[in-house]
Amino acid sequence: MSRSPQDFGLLHPTVEPAAEAEKSVPSAPEPAPEPVAMKATGEVKPEASDEVQSLAETSLGQREQLLLYRFMLLNRSVEDRLSSLYRQNKVVGGLYGSRGQEAVSVGSAFALEPQDFIGPLIRNLGAMLVRGVEPREVFTQYMARGTSPTGGKDCNLHFGDVRRGMIAPISMLGALIPVMAGVALAGQQQGRNLVAMTWIGDGGTSTGDFHEGLNLAAVLNLPLVVIAEHNGYAYSTPTSMQMRIENIADRAVGYGIPGSILDGNDVLAVHGGVKRAVDRARAGGGPSLVEVKTFRMKGHAEHDDAGYVPAELLAEWAKRDPIERFEDHLLANDLASPDDLAAIAATIRESLDIEVDFALASEMPPAERSLEGVYAEAPPEVAVPWRAVR
Amino acid sequence: MSRSPQDFGLLHPTVEPAAEAEKSVPSAPEPAPEPVAMKATGEVKPEASDEVQSLAETSLGQREQLLLYRFMLLNRSVEDRLSSLYRQNKVVGGLYGSRGQEAVSVGSAFALEPQDFIGPLIRNLGAMLVRGVEPREVFTQYMARGTSPTGGKDCNLHFGDVRRGMIAPISMLGALIPVMAGVALAGQQQGRNLVAMTWIGDGGTSTGDFHEGLNLAAVLNLPLVVIAEHNGYAYSTPTSMQMRIENIADRAVGYGIPGSILDGNDVLAVHGGVKRAVDRARAGGGPSLVEVKTFRMKGHAEHDDAGYVPAELLAEWAKRDPIERFEDHLLANDLASPDDLAAIAATIRESLDIEVDFALASEMPPAERSLEGVYAEAPPEVAVPWRAVR
Amino acid sequence: MSAKQSATKGPQEPLAAGTEVTYLEAIRQGILREMDGSPEVFLIGEDIGTYGGAFRLTAGFLERYGAERVIDTPISESGFVGCAIGAAMMGMRPVVEMQFIDFIACAFNQIVNFAAKNHYRWGQAVPMVIRGPSGGNVHGSAFHSQNPEGYFLHAPGIKIVAPATVEDAFGLIRSAIRDPNPVLFFEHKYLYRRIKGTLPEGEGLVPIGRARVVREGTDLSVITYAAMLHTALEAAERLAAEEGIEIEVIDLRTLKPLDDETLVASVKKTGRALVLTEEQKTGSVAGEVAARIAENCFAWLDGPVQRFCCPDTPVPYSPPLEEHYRPNVERLCERIKRLANY
Amino acid sequence: MSAKQSATKGPQEPLAAGTEVTYLEAIRQGILREMDGSPEVFLIGEDIGTYGGAFRLTAGFLERYGAERVIDTPISESGFVGCAIGAAMMGMRPVVEMQFIDFIACAFNQIVNFAAKNHYRWGQAVPMVIRGPSGGNVHGSAFHSQNPEGYFLHAPGIKIVAPATVEDAFGLIRSAIRDPNPVLFFEHKYLYRRIKGTLPEGEGLVPIGRARVVREGTDLSVITYAAMLHTALEAAERLAAEEGIEIEVIDLRTLKPLDDETLVASVKKTGRALVLTEEQKTGSVAGEVAARIAENCFAWLDGPVQRFCCPDTPVPYSPPLEEHYRPNVERLCERIKRLANY
Ligand SMILES: Cc1ncc(C[n+]2csc(CCOP(=O)(O)OP(=O)(O)O)c2C)c(N)n1
Ligand SMILES: Cc1ncc(C[n+]2csc(CCOP(=O)(O)OP(=O)(O)O)c2C)c(N)n1
Ligand SMILES: [Mg+2]
Ligand SMILES: [Mg+2]
């Protein structure tokens, strides 16, 4: 299926690569593009309860693959900017990143349709970018400016936008899963044919809400895709102290839903595997639990030097950097030239200059705003016409 | 292993059958008794992730088997008395029973040692009896009398006694599982070599606390045995609307702990299977999830006529009545004569007359007691000497 | 009365205006009308479909609205409250049942951190109702008798409603369902089948946020809600007859946001205030009300603002204990007399 | 100071009496002494072992006490609070860390329904402490800045402690660990490294349930706790210097059970009371305190009992918003002046 940035109202215009100039109309599907193979480097092993995605094929064509690349690079670039803003004391509060996990957020969100919904966590900036979040929204949020999506009321990636199919999390891990199940339920009730997608860390799978949410979604057969980001640690806690199993996907067994394991540092593998879960959900097959094996390449947050992570482990995973791997793939398969990639990087750089400047130039919010908006005056609008519910 | 009622400070003396007169000293193990086969009538099928206990063998000798019988009959008899007290408006509030599930409570609790702990739910009267609860404690509780174990402060089976290794539940299902994990943890820390056992309904396995408790117990490798009573319904909700899986034991997969399935209407199968889990826990093998297949033969509570349960299903399960099956087994294997069984029934009847009379003759508590005891003045005593914890 | 009989089983039809109904039936009728009127409204909870709910409040709803709008759930309060939150953000109007309101504790995080704060944080409304049987006097013990309003009073973004009469039960459940915010709707189980009233003409909406002066008086204001309203009214009649003391009785109806205006006006008139609730005293709604009166009516007060609540213990089970624990008419009259003579 | 440096990393030794320490170090030292003294005391929570806790409060404890007494858990607040409850019933003395106190909402049911009610229901004590960083002023936004005391105030069986000084932090954590009841110990994260004090000679125990008159005064009582104590003291000094108003400042220290005696004595002396807390106003501890004063000091009051709290909104993130939201010295002085001149 072909995607176009406008499907999601994507991105600052200046970062569109030239190749993206003529865009397909969202509703007009293109002929299926040639699958393009990517060299498998992941070490993911099949387990009794899991299906392992082949890394050697994809349904995505050149244009989509370049989009994936751009989103991953944008993800990393935004976070790099944030890191330097953090060092300049421009970030208010903590800074959380997803270095090394960009393929997860980007590859999975890319498998969605415009009507679908995401419920991203703090490490899913990539997914939000795919849904059309502008970098300035992220910069202003982290810098607590009045122009931020929450007007300075909430921090970091804690903002949503139902028009772009995006629900904001709360900090309490796990809580978003039942909420996204509810989004999926409403989609069903409203005949919107949508899929709800959310993410959870290895650590987050220990929460009661993970269990209650997935079980409820399974019983009600809701179109929910939960992506478990197995990135080695929950803050300082290694996965071995979080659960007594190797593969989070095994938890799917207890809910009677499909569980799969993907190489989370291979954006095509993520996209392909998640797409299967999304398609199944949309076709009425109910929820899935998709485990992606990846690694958190920085500390829990910017202040955390992650001294508890063995250097060898980091070095090992550095070799599997999802962006570098994908670059190799694009180059090796003649999907892009070094110049093409450099051009993408350059446009991102330029656009981020503008975005950061916008945020820096933004005022802090007016103090009295703190008193506004506790209660809603009007309900949310129902986005689509109703089908008969009786 | 040989057990004697005194191990648990058991039962009203009058209900001891004659055969029980000479008892072994708790610490003096008898030679292993001959295994006695019981005719398998359960329909429990093996599943990929499960081990199925053989119903055709047991480590229990005649004396223990007669004890099992007596506890099951006592369990049912106490509940029958409660039903008639309920009809006479003597019970204050709701009445909950375990008809058809007696083998579960009795068989599993019988696998414990004196130092072990149970955390029973409302349908685990049998387990409490095995631990030494006197019927009068139950009658006075249900009748809200001042002589009840809680002095009228709490209802039904909501009482505990750490001296008898018994923790009281709260109504919120699931909550007891992490608490019993804590009992197991303390046992480990204190070097008490104890096993903690608790029960949960099919419905209760949907709660967040089930997940958090079992996962924590698994990660900490705690000596906890959780028995999932798969009895067809959670109030009016059939298991198919509670979970998308056939076998609750499958949930063990997600915690990396052994899961097994037992015929819950075969007290020997329950005892044998649970004993294995208990032994494993005691030996340092960590927690287990033991599913017992059984059926709730009455409504959720006495007021519920269970009109939502198909009559055929009830009829089908009536054929597998755990007490009748065990009677057949005892008779067929010459472990008891009809007269022996009648004698046991008679002593139970007589003793329950006394117990009910005691409860009926008990006063309601004095009103001012309602104000006492919100805060503890002294901590609980640590029951055993400490081993060095460092 | 045949209309009332149909109430406890079988498919439901809206009953005609003027029909005499119980408090429980009024809530059912209110939900029924909202469901008929708005396809967004749906029910979710344990045993509400096939069984019709532990108190049979939704008996017949499954047949009438189908399984997509009457959803039986696994035992997972946090899960299905979360699910309702998600659906609400999508424009649905979930009405969640707690089988007993005590179980709301299991969904505490979803309610106070997700639902309550959402609109403030990022502007997205969460229009939903969580309702269920609360309160004691039925010997339900510590976990089937609680009044959890005090726990939620402190959560900005939540509304809390607790009707005391049939008319208010009907009008407030309808308003709660229409409100664009998360509303906790605490029904008093003791009232379910013990009080009667009449279904109104028209929509019968009762606005959230407005208290009601149920009985006018000049000597002292008793401020209360839910089952205790009836205790207050009984005391008021007795004191009027026996002592000539004229009590003004105010039914709060909405506990959050509180209707300061009505409270203050009453206390300024009477000069004395007693807050009567079934809660455990410390950290209660009664405390909040008393603090507001103390702050806003100081110059008008002829005696201390007093609270008459349950003591700070869990709800005890045995009848003599629970009776001792709960405020009753006798003890209320004594307190009022003392305060009136302050 | 080398003693203070060792505080943030590596194995811990008890520091000598007389050592100057931070509020955070005082809590650590208190726990350390209790763990040294009682093998029943153990710690459980997320990232408290290897990492030493998000605020490094337990840095070095794993090395000192081993993994059996410093237990890193999966992310499961309800699970590990429940686990602590079970262990406490067995005679252990668990000290549970909430990484941020906000996550306590996930364990609400275990706390208010299991731990709090247990002793009343069947006589079994549950001696445990749940502690963690609470409070705002660090731009932590809605989920890393909360003051949840108002939620728990209503739970019979719970004790709540919130120290404002280094000495109290040290003495109260020790008393909390020794108390045979479940104690919520709310540390104020803004104070962690901002205030200093001295480790006492001897055990330094501070009794739970006793407020402290921190500054004597004659004109008006300001009743407060935690970080707001320091705001109150600053205002008191300023008002004494600039206006000649002598404020009596009371630090509650224990929020449940409240020390009515000390409160009432102070207000009877000064005739005016202002309750200052960092909570959102409605349903707050401040409301309970105000209600008690209004009830017990009526005849002595020369002005209305007032509350100065945060408004009823979630904690906002951006600095100007959060500053506007929080009481500060300027606005407090204004309020006090108005009340003093009432
Ligand atoms: C219920 C809850 N408890 C504790 C925390 C504090 N906390 C924030 S992130 C985190 C670790 C999360 O680990 P994981 O779920 O694996 O996600 P990752 O950070 O690795 O992406 C913790 C403990 C929280 N946010 N929510
Ligand atoms: C958290 C929670 N929610 C709801 C209830 C109300 N409730 C009591 S028993 C019950 C059904 C329990 O079913 P199951 O766990 O299968 O146990 P069974 O009754 O079959 O033994 C329900 C819903 C409860 N006790 N706790
Ligand atoms: Mg992780
Ligand atoms: Mg069941």
mmCIF file of C-alpha atoms in Angstrom, chain C residues 141-341:
data_model
loop_
_atom_site.group_PDB
_atom_site.id
_atom_site.type_symbol
_atom_site.label_atom_id
_atom_site.label_comp_id
_atom_site.label_asym_id
_atom_site.label_seq_id
_atom_site.Cartn_x
_atom_site.Cartn_y
_atom_site.Cartn_z
ATOM 1 C CA SER C 141 -19.185 -4.938 55.705
ATOM 2 C CA ALA C 142 -16.015 -3.076 54.830
ATOM 3 C CA PHE C 143 -15.990 -3.782 51.095
ATOM 4 C CA HIS C 144 -19.611 -3.497 50.101
ATOM 5 C CA SER C 145 -20.637 -0.411 52.037
ATOM 6 C CA GLN C 146 -18.141 2.306 51.340
ATOM 7 C CA ASN C 147 -18.666 5.960 50.523
ATOM 8 C CA PRO C 148 -15.636 6.729 48.399
ATOM 9 C CA GLU C 149 -16.543 10.324 47.567
ATOM 10 C CA GLY C 150 -13.920 11.662 49.957
ATOM 11 C CA TYR C 151 -11.176 9.964 47.981
ATOM 12 C CA PHE C 152 -12.188 11.578 44.730
ATOM 13 C CA LEU C 153 -13.106 15.001 46.005
ATOM 14 C CA HIS C 154 -9.464 15.938 45.736
ATOM 15 C CA ALA C 155 -9.146 15.112 42.024
ATOM 16 C CA PRO C 156 -9.378 18.210 39.826
ATOM 17 C CA GLY C 157 -11.313 17.502 36.664
ATOM 18 C CA ILE C 158 -13.775 15.070 38.208
ATOM 19 C CA LYS C 159 -17.408 15.746 38.949
ATOM 20 C CA ILE C 160 -19.173 13.842 41.694
ATOM 21 C CA VAL C 161 -22.902 13.384 41.946
ATOM 22 C CA ALA C 162 -24.871 11.609 44.666
ATOM 23 C CA PRO C 163 -28.641 11.776 44.365
ATOM 24 C CA ALA C 164 -30.950 11.334 47.328
ATOM 25 C CA THR C 165 -34.341 11.295 45.667
ATOM 26 C CA VAL C 166 -35.992 9.508 42.809
ATOM 27 C CA GLU C 167 -36.410 12.705 40.808
ATOM 28 C CA ASP C 168 -32.790 13.664 41.261
ATOM 29 C CA ALA C 169 -31.590 10.174 40.464
ATOM 30 C CA PHE C 170 -33.432 10.373 37.172
ATOM 31 C CA GLY C 171 -32.467 13.920 36.315
ATOM 32 C CA LEU C 172 -28.879 13.674 37.437
ATOM 33 C CA ILE C 173 -28.002 10.456 35.681
ATOM 34 C CA ARG C 174 -29.230 12.066 32.479
ATOM 35 C CA SER C 175 -27.199 15.192 33.110
ATOM 36 C CA ALA C 176 -24.177 13.116 34.048
ATOM 37 C CA ILE C 177 -24.342 11.229 30.774
ATOM 38 C CA ARG C 178 -24.589 14.502 28.872
ATOM 39 C CA ASP C 179 -21.785 16.188 30.751
ATOM 40 C CA PRO C 180 -18.561 16.502 28.760
ATOM 41 C CA ASN C 181 -16.494 15.524 31.791
ATOM 42 C CA PRO C 182 -15.867 12.376 33.787
ATOM 43 C CA VAL C 183 -18.665 12.132 36.319
ATOM 44 C CA LEU C 184 -18.721 9.782 39.286
ATOM 45 C CA PHE C 185 -22.307 8.916 40.012
ATOM 46 C CA PHE C 186 -22.684 7.419 43.455
ATOM 47 C CA GLU C 187 -25.994 5.677 43.947
ATOM 48 C CA HIS C 188 -27.032 4.784 47.444
ATOM 49 C CA LYS C 189 -27.894 1.118 47.575
ATOM 50 C CA TYR C 190 -29.994 1.523 50.695
ATOM 51 C CA LEU C 191 -32.324 3.765 48.713
ATOM 52 C CA TYR C 192 -32.542 1.532 45.655
ATOM 53 C CA ARG C 193 -35.859 -0.043 46.482
ATOM 54 C CA ARG C 194 -36.807 1.858 49.605
ATOM 55 C CA ILE C 195 -37.907 5.209 48.243
ATOM 56 C CA LYS C 196 -40.376 6.063 45.512
ATOM 57 C CA GLY C 197 -41.095 9.034 43.359
ATOM 58 C CA THR C 198 -42.612 10.024 40.076
ATOM 59 C CA LEU C 199 -41.112 10.142 36.636
ATOM 60 C CA PRO C 200 -41.291 13.731 35.421
ATOM 61 C CA GLU C 201 -42.836 15.221 32.305
ATOM 62 C CA GLY C 202 -40.229 16.219 29.759
ATOM 63 C CA GLU C 203 -36.556 15.525 30.123
ATOM 64 C CA GLY C 204 -36.484 16.097 33.845
ATOM 65 C CA LEU C 205 -32.832 17.100 33.734
ATOM 66 C CA VAL C 206 -31.316 18.208 37.018
ATOM 67 C CA PRO C 207 -28.279 20.421 36.619
ATOM 68 C CA ILE C 208 -24.966 19.203 37.969
ATOM 69 C CA GLY C 209 -23.435 21.655 40.406
ATOM 70 C CA ARG C 210 -26.646 22.793 42.068
ATOM 71 C CA ALA C 211 -27.678 21.920 45.609
ATOM 72 C CA ARG C 212 -31.321 21.967 46.599
ATOM 73 C CA VAL C 213 -33.047 23.443 49.594
ATOM 74 C CA VAL C 214 -35.278 20.530 50.427
ATOM 75 C CA ARG C 215 -36.872 22.044 53.493
ATOM 76 C CA GLU C 216 -36.821 25.677 54.424
ATOM 77 C CA GLY C 217 -35.985 26.652 57.966
ATOM 78 C CA THR C 218 -34.692 29.504 60.023
ATOM 79 C CA ASP C 219 -32.768 28.097 62.945
ATOM 80 C CA LEU C 220 -30.042 25.895 61.565
ATOM 81 C CA SER C 221 -28.896 24.493 58.249
ATOM 82 C CA VAL C 222 -28.328 20.781 57.916
ATOM 83 C CA ILE C 223 -26.273 20.096 54.829
ATOM 84 C CA THR C 224 -26.285 16.556 53.604
ATOM 85 C CA TYR C 225 -26.789 14.253 50.626
ATOM 86 C CA ALA C 226 -27.782 10.726 49.601
ATOM 87 C CA ALA C 227 -29.389 8.454 52.207
ATOM 88 C CA MET C 228 -28.625 10.869 55.028
ATOM 89 C CA LEU C 229 -31.030 13.377 53.501
ATOM 90 C CA HIS C 230 -33.848 11.199 54.721
ATOM 91 C CA THR C 231 -32.366 11.043 58.197
ATOM 92 C CA ALA C 232 -32.090 14.827 58.179
ATOM 93 C CA LEU C 233 -35.667 15.300 57.049
ATOM 94 C CA GLU C 234 -36.950 12.966 59.718
ATOM 95 C CA ALA C 235 -34.985 14.818 62.356
ATOM 96 C CA ALA C 236 -36.235 18.130 61.023
ATOM 97 C CA GLU C 237 -39.864 17.048 61.313
ATOM 98 C CA ARG C 238 -39.346 15.696 64.765
ATOM 99 C CA LEU C 239 -37.552 18.800 66.001
ATOM 100 C CA ALA C 240 -40.164 21.063 64.500
ATOM 101 C CA ALA C 241 -42.913 19.113 66.217
ATOM 102 C CA GLU C 242 -41.210 18.497 69.521
ATOM 103 C CA GLU C 243 -38.905 21.461 69.993
ATOM 104 C CA GLY C 244 -40.111 24.097 67.630
ATOM 105 C CA ILE C 245 -36.707 24.192 65.976
ATOM 106 C CA GLU C 246 -36.948 24.912 62.268
ATOM 107 C CA ILE C 247 -34.212 23.219 60.332
ATOM 108 C CA GLU C 248 -33.272 24.148 56.804
ATOM 109 C CA VAL C 249 -32.225 20.996 54.989
ATOM 110 C CA ILE C 250 -29.934 21.206 52.013
ATOM 111 C CA ASP C 251 -29.275 18.325 49.693
ATOM 112 C CA LEU C 252 -25.921 18.870 48.046
ATOM 113 C CA ARG C 253 -26.679 16.485 45.153
ATOM 114 C CA THR C 254 -23.395 17.434 43.480
ATOM 115 C CA LEU C 255 -20.332 17.006 45.674
ATOM 116 C CA LYS C 256 -17.848 18.340 43.154
ATOM 117 C CA PRO C 257 -18.024 21.086 42.143
ATOM 118 C CA LEU C 258 -19.812 22.225 45.289
ATOM 119 C CA ASP C 259 -22.610 24.759 45.080
ATOM 120 C CA ASP C 260 -21.122 27.353 47.402
ATOM 121 C CA GLU C 261 -23.806 29.854 46.581
ATOM 122 C CA THR C 262 -26.688 27.816 47.940
ATOM 123 C CA LEU C 263 -24.715 26.723 50.984
ATOM 124 C CA VAL C 264 -23.584 30.170 51.875
ATOM 125 C CA ALA C 265 -27.007 31.701 51.378
ATOM 126 C CA SER C 266 -28.555 29.169 53.710
ATOM 127 C CA VAL C 267 -25.995 29.510 56.459
ATOM 128 C CA LYS C 268 -26.073 33.276 56.262
ATOM 129 C CA LYS C 269 -29.779 32.997 56.841
ATOM 130 C CA THR C 270 -29.744 30.485 59.695
ATOM 131 C CA GLY C 271 -26.407 31.302 61.305
ATOM 132 C CA ARG C 272 -25.759 27.685 62.194
ATOM 133 C CA ALA C 273 -24.587 24.776 60.133
ATOM 134 C CA LEU C 274 -24.306 21.069 60.682
ATOM 135 C CA VAL C 275 -22.921 18.882 57.935
ATOM 136 C CA LEU C 276 -24.339 15.393 58.047
ATOM 137 C CA THR C 277 -22.826 12.635 55.936
ATOM 138 C CA GLU C 278 -22.405 8.885 55.957
ATOM 139 C CA GLU C 279 -18.679 9.174 55.359
ATOM 140 C CA GLN C 280 -15.904 8.465 57.765
ATOM 141 C CA LYS C 281 -15.269 11.886 59.203
ATOM 142 C CA THR C 282 -11.637 12.651 58.461
ATOM 143 C CA GLY C 283 -10.947 13.684 54.896
ATOM 144 C CA SER C 284 -14.625 13.732 54.096
ATOM 145 C CA VAL C 285 -16.741 15.824 51.806
ATOM 146 C CA ALA C 286 -18.274 17.031 55.036
ATOM 147 C CA GLY C 287 -14.904 18.480 56.000
ATOM 148 C CA GLU C 288 -14.625 20.377 52.757
ATOM 149 C CA VAL C 289 -18.124 21.761 53.158
ATOM 150 C CA ALA C 290 -17.449 22.739 56.750
ATOM 151 C CA ALA C 291 -14.198 24.456 55.778
ATOM 152 C CA ARG C 292 -15.963 26.448 53.087
ATOM 153 C CA ILE C 293 -18.713 27.546 55.380
ATOM 154 C CA ALA C 294 -16.215 28.486 58.042
ATOM 155 C CA GLU C 295 -14.311 30.553 55.537
ATOM 156 C CA ASN C 296 -17.258 32.182 53.796
ATOM 157 C CA CYS C 297 -19.858 32.647 56.520
ATOM 158 C CA PHE C 298 -17.725 33.594 59.496
ATOM 159 C CA ALA C 299 -19.478 36.825 60.250
ATOM 160 C CA TRP C 300 -22.870 35.171 60.088
ATOM 161 C CA LEU C 301 -22.169 32.188 62.285
ATOM 162 C CA ASP C 302 -23.765 31.947 65.709
ATOM 163 C CA GLY C 303 -22.139 28.642 66.501
ATOM 164 C CA PRO C 304 -19.390 26.404 65.234
ATOM 165 C CA VAL C 305 -19.847 24.578 61.970
ATOM 166 C CA GLN C 306 -20.248 20.993 63.016
ATOM 167 C CA ARG C 307 -19.913 17.715 61.270
ATOM 168 C CA PHE C 308 -21.859 14.613 62.065
ATOM 169 C CA CYS C 309 -20.341 11.691 60.189
ATOM 170 C CA CYS C 310 -19.343 8.118 60.805
ATOM 171 C CA PRO C 311 -16.242 7.646 62.929
ATOM 172 C CA ASP C 312 -12.855 6.974 61.363
ATOM 173 C CA THR C 313 -13.167 3.219 61.126
ATOM 174 C CA PRO C 314 -13.850 0.863 58.273
ATOM 175 C CA VAL C 315 -17.543 0.047 57.919
ATOM 176 C CA PRO C 316 -18.252 -2.660 60.492
ATOM 177 C CA TYR C 317 -20.402 -5.627 59.621
ATOM 178 C CA SER C 318 -22.524 -6.787 62.503
ATOM 179 C CA PRO C 319 -25.816 -4.900 62.833
ATOM 180 C CA PRO C 320 -25.223 -3.434 66.304
ATOM 181 C CA LEU C 321 -21.777 -2.285 65.239
ATOM 182 C CA GLU C 322 -22.965 -0.711 62.024
ATOM 183 C CA GLU C 323 -25.879 0.975 63.771
ATOM 184 C CA HIS C 324 -23.553 2.420 66.331
ATOM 185 C CA TYR C 325 -21.267 3.577 63.572
ATOM 186 C CA ARG C 326 -23.868 5.387 61.498
ATOM 187 C CA PRO C 327 -25.496 8.691 62.387
ATOM 188 C CA ASN C 328 -29.148 8.167 63.197
ATOM 189 C CA VAL C 329 -32.144 10.383 63.842
ATOM 190 C CA GLU C 330 -31.871 10.313 67.625
ATOM 191 C CA ARG C 331 -28.268 11.298 67.793
ATOM 192 C CA LEU C 332 -28.743 13.830 65.030
ATOM 193 C CA CYS C 333 -31.542 15.495 66.969
ATOM 194 C CA GLU C 334 -29.339 15.726 70.018
ATOM 195 C CA ARG C 335 -26.537 17.320 68.067
ATOM 196 C CA ILE C 336 -28.876 19.757 66.431
ATOM 197 C CA LYS C 337 -30.409 20.753 69.726
ATOM 198 C CA ARG C 338 -27.016 21.361 71.201
ATOM 199 C CA LEU C 339 -25.932 23.464 68.271
ATOM 200 C CA ALA C 340 -29.223 25.339 68.104
ATOM 201 C CA ASN C 341 -28.748 26.268 71.739
#
